[in-house]
Amino acid sequence: VLTVFVTLSQVFIDSGFSQTLIRKANATTEDFKAVFRFNLIASLALYAILTATTPWVASYYGWELIRKVAPVLYLLLPLNALCVIQNTIMVKEFRFAQLSTIIFFSSLISGIIAIVMALTGFGIWSLVGQRVSMMATKAILLWWKSPWRWRRDIRTGSLREMTPYSLRLIATDMITAIYNNIAQLFIGKIYSADMLGYYNQAQKLKNCGKCTCHIFVSIGFFTDNRHKKAILGFLSGIYD
């Protein structure tokens, strides 16, 4: 259930401005600084709001463990906000190989941590530890590999210029996220936590086949006008 709130919040942080930066051909350093500050402030605000509403969520579902797990799991939001710009820059520069390496090592390290925690009797905390450690490792590696650093001098007009297009992207991605995750909120209330877990795993298996298509769509979206013809030619060659 908590992952639904995390997913919806991350859509707000990941989408919109970061995607606009990727599409913007003449993105400046000031644009990156402004988006970084917005993402960080938004993530901290969402963390505070979600943590404050945790007692009501725990009471509604009757799972007291939510009170302990939620504040730790919600750390994904500020951790993700810390590395969104670095991720955006790498995508904009087509450094997909480096991004894949970072994700691989993040998954490997977090997987080892989760296995060790599970074997030593931490139970559900092993899953929480896996998610948080993966995001923390990814943030550290992205900051290490990216030369970009935040500075305090920010031009406030940068966000205003990107807001109209960014809000459309946020609205579209939010509707999609709600549609894909809304059922979990009701399953968690009507059925047991075990049934909700089975449903989540079934959803992951069902979506595995979409990964390849999503990669090509993402590359096509992130490509500027100079590369569009080459990408379209490559894709047409695959299907011909």
mmCIF file of C-alpha atoms in Angstrom:
data_model
loop_
_atom_site.group_PDB
_atom_site.id
_atom_site.type_symbol
_atom_site.label_atom_id
_atom_site.label_comp_id
_atom_site.label_asym_id
_atom_site.label_seq_id
_atom_site.Cartn_x
_atom_site.Cartn_y
_atom_site.Cartn_z
ATOM 1 C CA VAL A 1 0.000 0.000 0.000
ATOM 2 C CA LEU A 2 2.784 2.416 0.891
ATOM 3 C CA THR A 3 4.441 1.835 -2.469
ATOM 4 C CA VAL A 4 1.369 3.346 -4.142
ATOM 5 C CA PHE A 5 1.909 6.638 -2.323
ATOM 6 C CA VAL A 6 5.633 6.490 -3.096
ATOM 7 C CA THR A 7 4.941 5.836 -6.781
ATOM 8 C CA LEU A 8 2.491 8.728 -7.087
ATOM 9 C CA SER A 9 4.868 11.078 -5.279
ATOM 10 C CA GLN A 10 7.816 10.040 -7.434
ATOM 11 C CA VAL A 11 5.772 10.745 -10.555
ATOM 12 C CA PHE A 12 5.437 14.333 -9.365
ATOM 13 C CA ILE A 13 9.196 14.548 -8.678
ATOM 14 C CA ASP A 14 10.498 12.594 -11.696
ATOM 15 C CA SER A 15 8.124 13.861 -14.339
ATOM 16 C CA GLY A 16 7.424 17.275 -15.720
ATOM 17 C CA PHE A 17 10.434 19.490 -15.236
ATOM 18 C CA SER A 18 13.060 16.772 -15.629
ATOM 19 C CA GLN A 19 11.504 15.565 -18.883
ATOM 20 C CA THR A 20 11.213 19.153 -20.076
ATOM 21 C CA LEU A 21 14.924 19.611 -19.430
ATOM 22 C CA ILE A 22 15.679 16.572 -21.573
ATOM 23 C CA ARG A 23 13.571 17.887 -24.447
ATOM 24 C CA LYS A 24 14.863 21.453 -24.141
ATOM 25 C CA ALA A 25 17.649 21.872 -26.690
ATOM 26 C CA ASN A 26 19.134 24.979 -25.071
ATOM 27 C CA ALA A 27 18.822 24.024 -21.401
ATOM 28 C CA THR A 28 21.106 26.196 -19.269
ATOM 29 C CA THR A 29 22.875 25.610 -15.983
ATOM 30 C CA GLU A 30 20.297 27.856 -14.325
ATOM 31 C CA ASP A 31 17.506 25.588 -15.545
ATOM 32 C CA PHE A 32 19.131 22.538 -13.929
ATOM 33 C CA LYS A 33 19.689 24.432 -10.675
ATOM 34 C CA ALA A 34 16.087 25.617 -10.504
ATOM 35 C CA VAL A 35 14.646 22.158 -11.193
ATOM 36 C CA PHE A 36 16.977 20.568 -8.641
ATOM 37 C CA ARG A 37 15.827 22.983 -5.945
ATOM 38 C CA PHE A 38 12.169 22.470 -6.849
ATOM 39 C CA ASN A 39 12.508 18.671 -6.767
ATOM 40 C CA LEU A 40 14.278 18.721 -3.419
ATOM 41 C CA ILE A 41 11.761 21.073 -1.779
ATOM 42 C CA ALA A 42 8.823 19.131 -3.243
ATOM 43 C CA SER A 43 10.230 15.801 -2.035
ATOM 44 C CA LEU A 44 10.750 17.095 1.499
ATOM 45 C CA ALA A 45 7.244 18.553 1.557
ATOM 46 C CA LEU A 46 5.726 15.288 0.309
ATOM 47 C CA TYR A 47 7.776 13.318 2.837
ATOM 48 C CA ALA A 48 6.446 15.484 5.668
ATOM 49 C CA ILE A 49 2.840 15.212 4.448
ATOM 50 C CA LEU A 50 2.946 11.441 3.920
ATOM 51 C CA THR A 51 4.667 10.833 7.251
ATOM 52 C CA ALA A 52 2.096 12.993 9.048
ATOM 53 C CA THR A 53 -0.787 11.007 7.511
ATOM 54 C CA THR A 54 0.744 7.633 8.365
ATOM 55 C CA PRO A 55 -1.348 7.098 11.565
ATOM 56 C CA TRP A 56 -4.574 7.485 9.573
ATOM 57 C CA VAL A 57 -3.367 5.084 6.870
ATOM 58 C CA ALA A 58 -2.387 2.525 9.508
ATOM 59 C CA SER A 59 -5.782 2.841 11.200
ATOM 60 C CA TYR A 60 -7.678 2.556 7.908
ATOM 61 C CA TYR A 61 -5.948 -0.670 6.872
ATOM 62 C CA GLY A 62 -5.525 -2.041 10.379
ATOM 63 C CA TRP A 63 -1.778 -2.612 9.898
ATOM 64 C CA GLU A 64 0.097 -1.101 12.821
ATOM 65 C CA LEU A 65 3.425 -1.964 11.203
ATOM 66 C CA ILE A 66 2.770 0.846 8.712
ATOM 67 C CA ARG A 67 3.521 3.381 11.457
ATOM 68 C CA LYS A 68 7.098 2.087 11.710
ATOM 69 C CA VAL A 69 7.753 1.246 8.069
ATOM 70 C CA ALA A 70 6.360 4.370 6.392
ATOM 71 C CA PRO A 71 8.842 7.003 7.658
ATOM 72 C CA VAL A 72 11.758 4.830 6.491
ATOM 73 C CA LEU A 73 10.242 3.854 3.139
ATOM 74 C CA TYR A 74 9.292 7.451 2.377
ATOM 75 C CA LEU A 75 13.003 8.345 2.448
ATOM 76 C CA LEU A 76 12.918 7.189 -1.172
ATOM 77 C CA LEU A 77 11.453 10.573 -2.085
ATOM 78 C CA PRO A 78 14.299 12.892 -0.986
ATOM 79 C CA LEU A 79 16.897 10.323 -2.044
ATOM 80 C CA ASN A 80 15.374 10.213 -5.511
ATOM 81 C CA ALA A 81 15.172 14.009 -5.703
ATOM 82 C CA LEU A 82 18.883 14.255 -4.965
ATOM 83 C CA CYS A 83 19.821 12.397 -8.148
ATOM 84 C CA VAL A 84 17.081 13.299 -10.647
ATOM 85 C CA ILE A 85 19.184 16.009 -12.298
ATOM 86 C CA GLN A 86 22.237 13.761 -12.636
ATOM 87 C CA ASN A 87 20.012 11.094 -14.194
ATOM 88 C CA THR A 88 18.474 13.686 -16.503
ATOM 89 C CA ILE A 89 21.872 14.906 -17.689
ATOM 90 C CA MET A 90 23.026 11.367 -18.474
ATOM 91 C CA VAL A 91 19.858 10.642 -20.449
ATOM 92 C CA LYS A 92 20.182 13.946 -22.281
ATOM 93 C CA GLU A 93 23.760 13.046 -23.215
ATOM 94 C CA PHE A 94 22.783 9.482 -24.261
ATOM 95 C CA ARG A 95 24.971 7.907 -21.558
ATOM 96 C CA PHE A 96 22.664 4.900 -21.278
ATOM 97 C CA ALA A 97 25.504 2.422 -20.822
ATOM 98 C CA GLN A 98 26.727 4.282 -17.755
ATOM 99 C CA LEU A 99 23.201 4.540 -16.392
ATOM 100 C CA SER A 100 22.697 0.803 -16.865
ATOM 101 C CA THR A 101 25.938 0.106 -14.999
ATOM 102 C CA ILE A 102 24.850 2.310 -12.123
ATOM 103 C CA ILE A 103 21.442 0.637 -11.917
ATOM 104 C CA PHE A 104 23.060 -2.811 -12.076
ATOM 105 C CA PHE A 105 25.432 -2.145 -9.171
ATOM 106 C CA SER A 106 22.660 -0.445 -7.188
ATOM 107 C CA SER A 107 20.459 -3.511 -7.641
ATOM 108 C CA LEU A 108 23.334 -5.866 -6.795
ATOM 109 C CA ILE A 109 24.312 -4.067 -3.590
ATOM 110 C CA SER A 110 20.722 -3.601 -2.417
ATOM 111 C CA GLY A 111 19.926 -7.236 -3.235
ATOM 112 C CA ILE A 112 22.818 -8.447 -1.098
ATOM 113 C CA ILE A 113 21.691 -6.202 1.751
ATOM 114 C CA ALA A 114 18.123 -7.519 1.497
ATOM 115 C CA ILE A 115 19.262 -11.172 1.497
ATOM 116 C CA VAL A 116 21.475 -10.634 4.534
ATOM 117 C CA MET A 117 18.652 -8.850 6.392
ATOM 118 C CA ALA A 118 16.162 -11.602 5.489
ATOM 119 C CA LEU A 119 18.511 -14.374 6.640
ATOM 120 C CA THR A 120 19.116 -12.595 9.944
ATOM 121 C CA GLY A 121 15.417 -12.332 10.730
ATOM 122 C CA PHE A 122 14.476 -8.760 9.791
ATOM 123 C CA GLY A 123 11.351 -9.869 7.913
ATOM 124 C CA ILE A 124 9.559 -7.078 6.073
ATOM 125 C CA TRP A 125 12.382 -4.701 6.936
ATOM 126 C CA SER A 126 14.555 -6.563 4.428
ATOM 127 C CA LEU A 127 12.242 -5.359 1.638
ATOM 128 C CA VAL A 128 12.333 -1.820 2.980
ATOM 129 C CA GLY A 129 16.098 -1.988 3.272
ATOM 130 C CA GLN A 130 16.377 -3.199 -0.315
ATOM 131 C CA ARG A 131 14.346 -0.288 -1.703
ATOM 132 C CA VAL A 132 16.042 2.407 0.372
ATOM 133 C CA SER A 133 19.585 1.067 -0.069
ATOM 134 C CA MET A 134 19.084 0.770 -3.825
ATOM 135 C CA MET A 135 18.000 4.400 -4.134
ATOM 136 C CA ALA A 136 20.772 5.593 -1.806
ATOM 137 C CA THR A 137 23.404 3.653 -3.757
ATOM 138 C CA LYS A 138 22.058 4.979 -7.049
ATOM 139 C CA ALA A 139 22.185 8.564 -5.738
ATOM 140 C CA ILE A 140 25.767 8.156 -4.526
ATOM 141 C CA LEU A 141 26.937 6.636 -7.833
ATOM 142 C CA LEU A 142 25.169 9.292 -9.909
ATOM 143 C CA TRP A 143 26.752 12.095 -7.883
ATOM 144 C CA TRP A 144 30.117 10.377 -8.207
ATOM 145 C CA LYS A 145 29.910 9.939 -11.986
ATOM 146 C CA SER A 146 28.284 13.266 -12.802
ATOM 147 C CA PRO A 147 30.328 16.508 -12.731
ATOM 148 C CA TRP A 148 27.201 18.618 -12.155
ATOM 149 C CA ARG A 149 26.945 20.307 -8.745
ATOM 150 C CA TRP A 150 24.297 22.601 -7.335
ATOM 151 C CA ARG A 151 25.069 26.264 -6.692
ATOM 152 C CA ARG A 152 22.962 28.780 -4.810
ATOM 153 C CA ASP A 153 22.593 31.419 -7.542
ATOM 154 C CA ILE A 154 19.292 30.618 -9.246
ATOM 155 C CA ARG A 155 17.288 32.456 -11.893
ATOM 156 C CA THR A 156 13.640 32.219 -10.848
ATOM 157 C CA GLY A 157 12.384 32.655 -14.404
ATOM 158 C CA SER A 158 13.632 29.215 -15.429
ATOM 159 C CA LEU A 159 10.778 27.331 -13.808
ATOM 160 C CA ARG A 160 8.152 29.729 -15.138
ATOM 161 C CA GLU A 161 9.329 29.099 -18.683
ATOM 162 C CA MET A 162 9.057 25.310 -18.317
ATOM 163 C CA THR A 163 5.871 25.170 -16.221
ATOM 164 C CA PRO A 164 3.173 24.965 -18.980
ATOM 165 C CA TYR A 165 4.724 21.966 -20.745
ATOM 166 C CA SER A 166 5.824 20.338 -17.481
ATOM 167 C CA LEU A 167 2.347 20.462 -15.954
ATOM 168 C CA ARG A 168 0.923 18.622 -18.966
ATOM 169 C CA LEU A 169 3.500 15.861 -18.555
ATOM 170 C CA ILE A 170 2.852 15.618 -14.808
ATOM 171 C CA ALA A 171 -0.915 15.379 -15.378
ATOM 172 C CA THR A 172 -0.521 12.650 -18.018
ATOM 173 C CA ASP A 173 1.909 10.573 -15.948
ATOM 174 C CA MET A 174 -0.164 11.028 -12.784
ATOM 175 C CA ILE A 175 -3.325 9.752 -14.488
ATOM 176 C CA THR A 176 -1.392 6.723 -15.759
ATOM 177 C CA ALA A 177 0.101 6.036 -12.322
ATOM 178 C CA ILE A 178 -3.282 6.286 -10.604
ATOM 179 C CA TYR A 179 -4.849 3.951 -13.165
ATOM 180 C CA ASN A 180 -2.071 1.366 -12.726
ATOM 181 C CA ASN A 181 -1.976 1.477 -8.916
ATOM 182 C CA ILE A 182 -5.452 2.393 -7.673
ATOM 183 C CA ALA A 183 -6.543 -1.251 -7.389
ATOM 184 C CA GLN A 184 -3.870 -1.947 -4.776
ATOM 185 C CA LEU A 185 -5.483 0.472 -2.333
ATOM 186 C CA PHE A 186 -8.757 -1.482 -2.434
ATOM 187 C CA ILE A 187 -7.154 -4.933 -2.502
ATOM 188 C CA GLY A 188 -5.155 -4.016 0.597
ATOM 189 C CA LYS A 189 -8.355 -3.035 2.380
ATOM 190 C CA ILE A 190 -10.623 -5.892 1.287
ATOM 191 C CA TYR A 191 -8.140 -8.779 1.281
ATOM 192 C CA SER A 192 -5.069 -9.738 3.312
ATOM 193 C CA ALA A 193 -1.556 -8.385 2.943
ATOM 194 C CA ASP A 194 -0.495 -11.736 1.456
ATOM 195 C CA MET A 195 -3.072 -11.418 -1.335
ATOM 196 C CA LEU A 196 -1.888 -7.889 -2.054
ATOM 197 C CA GLY A 197 1.672 -9.198 -2.294
ATOM 198 C CA TYR A 198 0.632 -11.886 -4.779
ATOM 199 C CA TYR A 199 -1.192 -9.269 -6.837
ATOM 200 C CA ASN A 200 1.882 -6.990 -6.924
ATOM 201 C CA GLN A 201 4.130 -9.826 -8.064
ATOM 202 C CA ALA A 202 1.626 -10.828 -10.764
ATOM 203 C CA GLN A 203 1.567 -7.230 -11.991
ATOM 204 C CA LYS A 204 5.365 -7.194 -12.230
ATOM 205 C CA LEU A 205 5.372 -10.399 -14.269
ATOM 206 C CA LYS A 206 2.658 -9.056 -16.561
ATOM 207 C CA ASN A 207 4.614 -5.851 -17.210
ATOM 208 C CA CYS A 208 7.906 -7.581 -18.000
ATOM 209 C CA GLY A 209 7.065 -7.768 -21.696
ATOM 210 C CA LYS A 210 6.569 -4.008 -21.877
ATOM 211 C CA CYS A 211 10.163 -3.174 -20.943
ATOM 212 C CA THR A 212 11.646 -3.395 -24.442
ATOM 213 C CA CYS A 213 8.891 -1.287 -25.987
ATOM 214 C CA HIS A 214 9.207 1.288 -23.191
ATOM 215 C CA ILE A 215 12.942 1.612 -23.844
ATOM 216 C CA PHE A 216 12.394 2.490 -27.515
ATOM 217 C CA VAL A 217 9.582 4.910 -26.682
ATOM 218 C CA SER A 218 11.723 6.621 -24.047
ATOM 219 C CA ILE A 219 14.659 6.981 -26.419
ATOM 220 C CA GLY A 220 12.369 8.441 -29.051
ATOM 221 C CA PHE A 221 10.933 10.949 -26.579
ATOM 222 C CA PHE A 222 14.299 12.037 -25.247
ATOM 223 C CA THR A 223 15.840 12.468 -28.686
ATOM 224 C CA ASP A 224 16.166 15.984 -30.061
ATOM 225 C CA ASN A 225 15.543 16.939 -33.660
ATOM 226 C CA ARG A 226 19.102 16.132 -34.750
ATOM 227 C CA HIS A 227 18.691 12.444 -33.903
ATOM 228 C CA LYS A 228 15.016 11.800 -34.654
ATOM 229 C CA LYS A 229 15.555 10.698 -38.262
ATOM 230 C CA ALA A 230 18.265 8.237 -37.233
ATOM 231 C CA ILE A 231 16.118 6.724 -34.464
ATOM 232 C CA LEU A 232 13.046 6.468 -36.701
ATOM 233 C CA GLY A 233 15.144 4.850 -39.430
ATOM 234 C CA PHE A 234 16.502 2.325 -36.924
ATOM 235 C CA LEU A 235 13.026 1.446 -35.633
ATOM 236 C CA SER A 236 11.552 1.144 -39.148
ATOM 237 C CA GLY A 237 14.393 -1.219 -40.054
ATOM 238 C CA ILE A 238 13.469 -3.476 -37.141
ATOM 239 C CA TYR A 239 9.827 -3.823 -38.145
ATOM 240 C CA ASP A 240 10.368 -4.034 -41.936
#
